[in-house]
Amino acid sequence: MAEFVEIRMTIGSHERAAELAHGILLAGLATSIDIAEAPDPAAPRDELAWQLTLITTDEQVPMLERHVRGAGADAPIDCRPVIHDFDGHPDWLAGDQQ
């Protein structure tokens, strides 16, 4: 059985984030993707960036990274295992994030 991981990355523009998310979903590399505003620590002012948060399997992470890099995104990719709670539901599904 495949283990699930949560991937997060920050993209500079909403359009670019949407294009990348669309391509990831079309390639079948994620089960879901959320796009949310996020502060951009690299920006000189309080400019916003867009954070992609997606769920995929650990087996698809290398293909996903190649897809993201091939699409021209050079943002760091944060990859964390999805942790299950005692009821067997992922913590992000139950809303129990710490």
PDB file of C-alpha atoms in Angstrom:
ATOM      1  CA  MET A   1       0.000   0.000   0.000  1.00  0.00           C
ATOM      2  CA  ALA A   2       1.295   3.426  -0.933  1.00  0.00           C
ATOM      3  CA  GLU A   3       2.099   5.960   1.738  1.00  0.00           C
ATOM      4  CA  PHE A   4       0.724   9.448   1.222  1.00  0.00           C
ATOM      5  CA  VAL A   5       2.747  12.639   1.463  1.00  0.00           C
ATOM      6  CA  GLU A   6       1.850  16.299   1.594  1.00  0.00           C
ATOM      7  CA  ILE A   7       3.806  18.566  -0.724  1.00  0.00           C
ATOM      8  CA  ARG A   8       4.019  22.331  -0.272  1.00  0.00           C
ATOM      9  CA  MET A   9       5.663  24.874  -2.527  1.00  0.00           C
ATOM     10  CA  THR A  10       5.358  28.615  -3.023  1.00  0.00           C
ATOM     11  CA  ILE A  11       4.890  30.168  -6.460  1.00  0.00           C
ATOM     12  CA  GLY A  12       5.192  33.897  -7.220  1.00  0.00           C
ATOM     13  CA  SER A  13       1.979  34.503  -9.170  1.00  0.00           C
ATOM     14  CA  HIS A  14      -1.556  33.177  -8.960  1.00  0.00           C
ATOM     15  CA  GLU A  15      -1.657  32.448 -12.704  1.00  0.00           C
ATOM     16  CA  ARG A  16       1.575  30.465 -12.548  1.00  0.00           C
ATOM     17  CA  ALA A  17       0.355  28.533  -9.505  1.00  0.00           C
ATOM     18  CA  ALA A  18      -2.919  27.693 -11.274  1.00  0.00           C
ATOM     19  CA  GLU A  19      -1.083  26.542 -14.423  1.00  0.00           C
ATOM     20  CA  LEU A  20       1.240  24.345 -12.389  1.00  0.00           C
ATOM     21  CA  ALA A  21      -1.648  22.867 -10.373  1.00  0.00           C
ATOM     22  CA  HIS A  22      -3.600  22.138 -13.559  1.00  0.00           C
ATOM     23  CA  GLY A  23      -0.611  20.384 -15.130  1.00  0.00           C
ATOM     24  CA  ILE A  24       0.001  18.298 -11.999  1.00  0.00           C
ATOM     25  CA  LEU A  25      -3.622  17.155 -11.910  1.00  0.00           C
ATOM     26  CA  LEU A  26      -3.696  16.392 -15.657  1.00  0.00           C
ATOM     27  CA  ALA A  27      -0.541  14.285 -15.237  1.00  0.00           C
ATOM     28  CA  GLY A  28      -2.222  12.339 -12.416  1.00  0.00           C
ATOM     29  CA  LEU A  29       0.515  13.251  -9.942  1.00  0.00           C
ATOM     30  CA  ALA A  30      -1.739  14.407  -7.088  1.00  0.00           C
ATOM     31  CA  THR A  31      -5.127  13.578  -5.661  1.00  0.00           C
ATOM     32  CA  SER A  32      -5.914  17.140  -4.629  1.00  0.00           C
ATOM     33  CA  ILE A  33      -4.315  20.570  -4.766  1.00  0.00           C
ATOM     34  CA  ASP A  34      -5.080  23.660  -2.715  1.00  0.00           C
ATOM     35  CA  ILE A  35      -3.881  27.117  -3.778  1.00  0.00           C
ATOM     36  CA  ALA A  36      -3.759  29.743  -1.024  1.00  0.00           C
ATOM     37  CA  GLU A  37      -2.258  33.193  -0.540  1.00  0.00           C
ATOM     38  CA  ALA A  38       0.931  33.200   1.476  1.00  0.00           C
ATOM     39  CA  PRO A  39       3.374  35.948   2.473  1.00  0.00           C
ATOM     40  CA  ASP A  40       6.492  35.912   0.328  1.00  0.00           C
ATOM     41  CA  PRO A  41       9.517  36.113   2.654  1.00  0.00           C
ATOM     42  CA  ALA A  42      11.818  36.757  -0.315  1.00  0.00           C
ATOM     43  CA  ALA A  43       9.854  39.806  -1.477  1.00  0.00           C
ATOM     44  CA  PRO A  44      11.048  43.263  -0.397  1.00  0.00           C
ATOM     45  CA  ARG A  45       7.550  44.354   0.749  1.00  0.00           C
ATOM     46  CA  ASP A  46       4.434  42.565   1.928  1.00  0.00           C
ATOM     47  CA  GLU A  47       3.866  41.028  -1.486  1.00  0.00           C
ATOM     48  CA  LEU A  48       1.876  37.845  -1.676  1.00  0.00           C
ATOM     49  CA  ALA A  49       2.901  34.560  -3.162  1.00  0.00           C
ATOM     50  CA  TRP A  50       0.767  31.489  -3.704  1.00  0.00           C
ATOM     51  CA  GLN A  51       1.273  28.259  -1.831  1.00  0.00           C
ATOM     52  CA  LEU A  52       0.376  24.957  -3.469  1.00  0.00           C
ATOM     53  CA  THR A  53      -0.476  22.180  -1.044  1.00  0.00           C
ATOM     54  CA  LEU A  54      -1.086  18.779  -2.556  1.00  0.00           C
ATOM     55  CA  ILE A  55      -1.421  15.149  -1.591  1.00  0.00           C
ATOM     56  CA  THR A  56       0.337  12.421  -3.535  1.00  0.00           C
ATOM     57  CA  THR A  57       1.940   9.054  -2.914  1.00  0.00           C
ATOM     58  CA  ASP A  58       5.571   8.700  -1.942  1.00  0.00           C
ATOM     59  CA  GLU A  59       6.095   6.719  -5.150  1.00  0.00           C
ATOM     60  CA  GLN A  60       5.024   9.713  -7.267  1.00  0.00           C
ATOM     61  CA  VAL A  61       7.224  12.308  -5.546  1.00  0.00           C
ATOM     62  CA  PRO A  62      10.208  11.928  -7.937  1.00  0.00           C
ATOM     63  CA  MET A  63       7.904  12.242 -10.986  1.00  0.00           C
ATOM     64  CA  LEU A  64       6.173  15.222  -9.404  1.00  0.00           C
ATOM     65  CA  GLU A  65       9.507  16.953  -8.748  1.00  0.00           C
ATOM     66  CA  ARG A  66      10.570  16.363 -12.370  1.00  0.00           C
ATOM     67  CA  HIS A  67       7.240  17.749 -13.574  1.00  0.00           C
ATOM     68  CA  VAL A  68       7.553  20.877 -11.403  1.00  0.00           C
ATOM     69  CA  ARG A  69      11.156  21.512 -12.495  1.00  0.00           C
ATOM     70  CA  GLY A  70      10.259  20.807 -16.126  1.00  0.00           C
ATOM     71  CA  ALA A  71       7.518  23.427 -15.877  1.00  0.00           C
ATOM     72  CA  GLY A  72      10.151  25.974 -14.852  1.00  0.00           C
ATOM     73  CA  ALA A  73       9.318  26.256 -11.151  1.00  0.00           C
ATOM     74  CA  ASP A  74      12.420  26.502  -9.002  1.00  0.00           C
ATOM     75  CA  ALA A  75      10.701  26.903  -5.623  1.00  0.00           C
ATOM     76  CA  PRO A  76      11.780  24.636  -2.776  1.00  0.00           C
ATOM     77  CA  ILE A  77       9.528  21.611  -2.406  1.00  0.00           C
ATOM     78  CA  ASP A  78       8.586  20.666   1.163  1.00  0.00           C
ATOM     79  CA  CYS A  79       7.572  17.013   1.424  1.00  0.00           C
ATOM     80  CA  ARG A  80       6.084  15.534   4.608  1.00  0.00           C
ATOM     81  CA  PRO A  81       4.366  12.236   5.302  1.00  0.00           C
ATOM     82  CA  VAL A  82       0.635  12.410   5.953  1.00  0.00           C
ATOM     83  CA  ILE A  83       0.209  11.429   9.581  1.00  0.00           C
ATOM     84  CA  HIS A  84      -2.853   9.457  10.542  1.00  0.00           C
ATOM     85  CA  ASP A  85      -4.782   9.955  13.736  1.00  0.00           C
ATOM     86  CA  PHE A  86      -6.175   7.191  15.932  1.00  0.00           C
ATOM     87  CA  ASP A  87      -9.382   6.941  13.892  1.00  0.00           C
ATOM     88  CA  GLY A  88      -7.413   6.235  10.723  1.00  0.00           C
ATOM     89  CA  HIS A  89      -8.105   9.618   9.115  1.00  0.00           C
ATOM     90  CA  PRO A  90      -5.268  11.914   7.995  1.00  0.00           C
ATOM     91  CA  ASP A  91      -4.790  14.889  10.335  1.00  0.00           C
ATOM     92  CA  TRP A  92      -5.495  17.359   7.503  1.00  0.00           C
ATOM     93  CA  LEU A  93      -8.875  15.697   6.914  1.00  0.00           C
ATOM     94  CA  ALA A  94      -9.889  15.812  10.570  1.00  0.00           C
ATOM     95  CA  GLY A  95      -8.692  19.421  10.995  1.00  0.00           C
ATOM     96  CA  ASP A  96      -6.270  18.498  13.785  1.00  0.00           C
ATOM     97  CA  GLN A  97      -3.197  20.217  12.374  1.00  0.00           C
ATOM     98  CA  GLN A  98      -0.683  21.405  14.913  1.00  0.00           C
TER      99      GLN A  98
END
